[in-house]
């Protein structure tokens, strides 16, 4: 192999590609910026909605509040932004009409929520049945409901404690059982689980995306621009020209995958982490997005493997096209074929077994998921490398067979890969 | 007598077309070209000129016969043939996203022009073809005339002894076409062997030292203009051409 010539042609392809807007957008900008941008938009939107919701002043009416529960008003005062209108309990004869009136005011957005206390005969003084009315279709009403529920729950708990104390009981004695929940997974493990579900999926999509345009551009695109014949008149073997183009396509796919993975990790840490902390307990200790150091070589290795495999397969299909458009229609089914099983098999309960490790592309996703979670299964890793390497060799062998046929090499073959294979398999003499 | 640089013997090419069956595009073509001459292939559209030249330039493989460039066989030693050849045709466009300078450097390096002299050779080509102001501009931004100059420069940048121009003036305006013809004459005067195909009689008359008239894939006659005139008793090349393609005369 003449590596000096291959290097010259490869660099020329890369230089040319980096001046093409579509290659830059699909191969570099989208993988690099899409997720940070998406997550930033999502983060900003959620913060905006949260801030807006928090700023609502809730208009609340409380009817029949027992003297024992005056503390509820203090609690609502502490919640802030709650405007309370207190009314006496309606007499039993007009209770239904009062409730209907409340419902009407809620629907008309004249009121955000209402609490109706109905004293009961049983139990200690202050015992009451409470109705909490709100409008589920209104954000403002839902916020008011949340504020009332928090205050009511705290008031109820305090009141029960006071009653228990009067009867000489400790909290543990009358609560029957107390539930203490615990999550054994650390923040890092939870973060790795989430990244393991998302990064491999988008990683494959981005590598396929990164290979797509260069594979078509360097084959069908060259024919359309009439530069293919110029290239074939260069004083080098055709295998060197094809090798340079193949390395260029594989590089673009690999770079797209690696950039995408890096961008996703940064996005998780910078946007998703703070967002989940804000939506959760607020202290930020829920998730920690850190990649285990030993997943990095696996990530790079799989990016190279997938770039090489998808690039080779796409180039074989695009080699039959004479225009860019024709190339797109020939390669797009492969693009979908690569993505479909990855999406379907993105199930957290799916185990990475040796048989699955023998299926190219799918095994890369599962291997990557394991690596991100900090588990490296050596047998599966070996099988993944072998099966993908075998698939790459198979694609390159097929490519060399295809390009040996003059009609395909010169772009005069009418048909696609499958028509070509059918013709090749046809018994000799069946031509005419 | 100058040395034979291109030798073509019994060269044939057939294609298979699903609708039309087997098509014999070139049939047993023989000719030879010497250094310092412009050898013209004159024929109507579809006569087999381009197919013949594409076989000599190794783009296509012959179905039968042989072609040699400086003694190198086009089938067995295609890389050696291409190293000694510059091929220019309407279907050999330039890479639109590279600059003129990058294009010339790439062609010089891949065609094995000595690496240490590539830079000066590229600058020499830029100056010779008046590309100075545009050498750093991408090809896609250049005018048709400038693109054509870059195309010729990339054809000759590795200093090949044999040049093939396949209908080079197609699509050019009169001034650009004349400019290109002058350039080809200058290259001939430098001792290059030039194979030139055209269907324009005046162009062949003005440029070619010897002409082969090709029709339906066969060479009907080969000779210099005076010889063809004497053989056909016709003065104008147009009449000579008509004489050969409408009769079975292969006397010259």
Short mmCIF file of C-alpha atoms in Angstrom, two decimals, chain A residues 127-274:
data_model
loop_
_atom_site.label_atom_id
_atom_site.label_comp_id
_atom_site.label_asym_id
_atom_site.label_seq_id
_atom_site.Cartn_x
_atom_site.Cartn_y
_atom_site.Cartn_z
CA UNK A 127 -61.69 16.35 64.39
CA UNK A 128 -63.13 17.22 60.98
CA UNK A 129 -63.67 15.95 57.47
CA UNK A 130 -61.85 18.24 55.07
CA UNK A 131 -62.61 18.82 51.40
CA UNK A 132 -59.85 20.34 49.29
CA UNK A 133 -61.24 21.69 46.02
CA UNK A 134 -59.15 22.88 43.08
CA UNK A 135 -59.17 22.99 39.27
CA UNK A 136 -56.76 20.41 37.83
CA UNK A 137 -56.67 22.14 34.46
CA UNK A 138 -55.22 25.34 35.87
CA UNK A 139 -51.55 25.77 36.85
CA UNK A 140 -52.45 28.48 39.32
CA UNK A 141 -55.07 26.29 40.98
CA UNK A 142 -52.65 23.33 41.14
CA UNK A 143 -50.04 25.54 42.83
CA UNK A 144 -52.61 26.67 45.38
CA UNK A 145 -53.58 23.05 46.01
CA UNK A 146 -49.92 22.13 46.60
CA UNK A 147 -49.49 24.94 49.10
CA UNK A 148 -52.69 23.97 50.96
CA UNK A 149 -51.71 20.28 51.03
CA UNK A 150 -48.30 21.01 52.52
CA UNK A 151 -49.75 23.28 55.22
CA UNK A 152 -52.64 20.92 55.97
CA UNK A 153 -50.39 17.87 56.25
CA UNK A 154 -48.06 19.65 58.66
CA UNK A 155 -50.99 20.93 60.72
CA UNK A 156 -52.55 17.44 60.89
CA UNK A 157 -49.27 15.85 61.96
CA UNK A 158 -48.76 18.45 64.73
CA UNK A 159 -52.31 18.09 65.93
CA UNK A 160 -51.99 14.26 66.13
CA UNK A 161 -48.79 14.71 68.14
CA UNK A 162 -50.57 17.06 70.53
CA UNK A 163 -53.49 14.62 70.98
CA UNK A 164 -51.09 11.70 71.54
CA UNK A 165 -49.20 13.74 74.12
CA UNK A 166 -52.46 14.45 75.96
CA UNK A 167 -53.00 10.69 76.16
CA UNK A 168 -49.46 10.11 77.32
CA UNK A 169 -48.32 8.43 74.11
CA UNK A 170 -45.06 8.84 72.16
CA UNK A 171 -45.17 9.18 68.38
CA UNK A 172 -43.74 5.71 67.76
CA UNK A 173 -46.46 4.10 69.91
CA UNK A 174 -49.48 5.34 68.01
CA UNK A 175 -48.03 5.39 64.48
CA UNK A 176 -48.08 1.52 64.41
CA UNK A 177 -45.11 1.44 62.03
CA UNK A 178 -42.78 4.03 60.66
CA UNK A 179 -41.42 3.81 57.10
CA UNK A 180 -37.85 4.73 56.51
CA UNK A 181 -36.87 4.51 52.87
CA UNK A 182 -33.28 4.23 51.65
CA UNK A 183 -31.67 4.19 48.18
CA UNK A 184 -28.56 2.01 48.08
CA UNK A 185 -27.38 3.51 44.79
CA UNK A 186 -25.03 6.41 45.15
CA UNK A 187 -25.51 9.60 43.18
CA UNK A 188 -22.67 8.53 40.88
CA UNK A 189 -24.30 5.14 40.22
CA UNK A 190 -27.65 6.73 39.48
CA UNK A 191 -25.97 9.18 37.12
CA UNK A 192 -24.11 6.37 35.39
CA UNK A 193 -27.35 4.41 34.97
CA UNK A 194 -29.03 7.38 33.31
CA UNK A 195 -26.02 8.10 31.09
CA UNK A 196 -25.76 4.40 30.21
CA UNK A 197 -29.33 4.47 28.92
CA UNK A 198 -28.96 7.63 26.85
CA UNK A 199 -25.37 8.02 25.65
CA UNK A 200 -25.06 4.73 23.66
CA UNK A 201 -28.36 5.34 21.88
CA UNK A 202 -27.46 8.81 20.63
CA UNK A 203 -23.85 7.74 20.11
CA UNK A 204 -24.90 5.24 17.40
CA UNK A 205 -27.33 7.70 15.84
CA UNK A 206 -24.65 10.38 15.65
CA UNK A 207 -22.03 8.06 14.18
CA UNK A 208 -24.50 7.00 11.49
CA UNK A 209 -25.30 10.67 10.92
CA UNK A 210 -21.61 11.56 10.77
CA UNK A 211 -20.94 8.88 8.13
CA UNK A 212 -24.04 9.52 6.03
CA UNK A 213 -23.12 12.73 4.21
CA UNK A 214 -19.41 11.96 3.65
CA UNK A 215 -20.22 8.45 2.34
CA UNK A 216 -22.60 9.84 -0.26
CA UNK A 217 -20.54 12.93 -1.02
CA UNK A 218 -17.32 10.98 -1.63
CA UNK A 219 -18.98 8.52 -4.03
CA UNK A 220 -22.22 9.65 -5.65
CA UNK A 221 -21.35 13.31 -5.01
CA UNK A 222 -18.09 12.93 -6.93
CA UNK A 223 -19.93 11.40 -9.88
CA UNK A 224 -22.49 14.17 -9.86
CA UNK A 225 -19.75 16.81 -9.85
CA UNK A 226 -17.80 14.95 -12.59
CA UNK A 227 -14.74 14.70 -10.37
CA UNK A 228 -14.72 10.89 -10.07
CA UNK A 229 -13.06 10.47 -13.46
CA UNK A 230 -10.52 13.15 -12.53
CA UNK A 231 -9.67 11.13 -9.43
CA UNK A 232 -9.34 7.88 -11.36
CA UNK A 233 -6.75 9.44 -13.69
CA UNK A 234 -4.40 10.01 -10.74
CA UNK A 235 -1.22 7.93 -10.90
CA UNK A 236 -2.14 5.57 -8.12
CA UNK A 237 -4.03 2.31 -7.73
CA UNK A 238 -7.78 2.58 -7.28
CA UNK A 239 -7.55 0.73 -4.00
CA UNK A 240 -5.53 3.67 -2.63
CA UNK A 241 -8.18 6.14 -3.71
CA UNK A 242 -10.93 4.04 -2.13
CA UNK A 243 -8.87 3.52 1.04
CA UNK A 244 -8.40 7.29 1.44
CA UNK A 245 -12.10 7.92 0.94
CA UNK A 246 -13.02 5.14 3.34
CA UNK A 247 -10.68 6.47 6.03
CA UNK A 248 -12.22 9.91 5.58
CA UNK A 249 -15.79 8.61 5.99
CA UNK A 250 -14.81 6.48 9.01
CA UNK A 251 -13.02 9.46 10.56
CA UNK A 252 -16.07 11.69 10.18
CA UNK A 253 -18.30 9.04 11.79
CA UNK A 254 -15.86 8.44 14.64
CA UNK A 255 -15.39 12.15 15.31
CA UNK A 256 -19.17 12.71 15.29
CA UNK A 257 -19.64 9.88 17.82
CA UNK A 258 -16.82 11.00 20.11
CA UNK A 259 -17.90 14.66 20.02
CA UNK A 260 -21.46 13.65 20.73
CA UNK A 261 -20.51 11.52 23.73
CA UNK A 262 -18.36 14.33 25.14
CA UNK A 263 -21.14 16.87 24.58
CA UNK A 264 -23.67 14.61 26.26
CA UNK A 265 -21.51 14.14 29.36
CA UNK A 266 -20.99 17.90 29.59
CA UNK A 267 -24.73 18.49 29.10
CA UNK A 268 -25.63 15.98 31.78
CA UNK A 269 -23.25 17.59 34.24
CA UNK A 270 -24.04 21.20 33.43
CA UNK A 271 -27.76 21.12 32.76
CA UNK A 272 -29.45 17.84 33.66
CA UNK A 273 -27.71 17.50 37.06
CA UNK A 274 -28.78 20.93 38.34
#
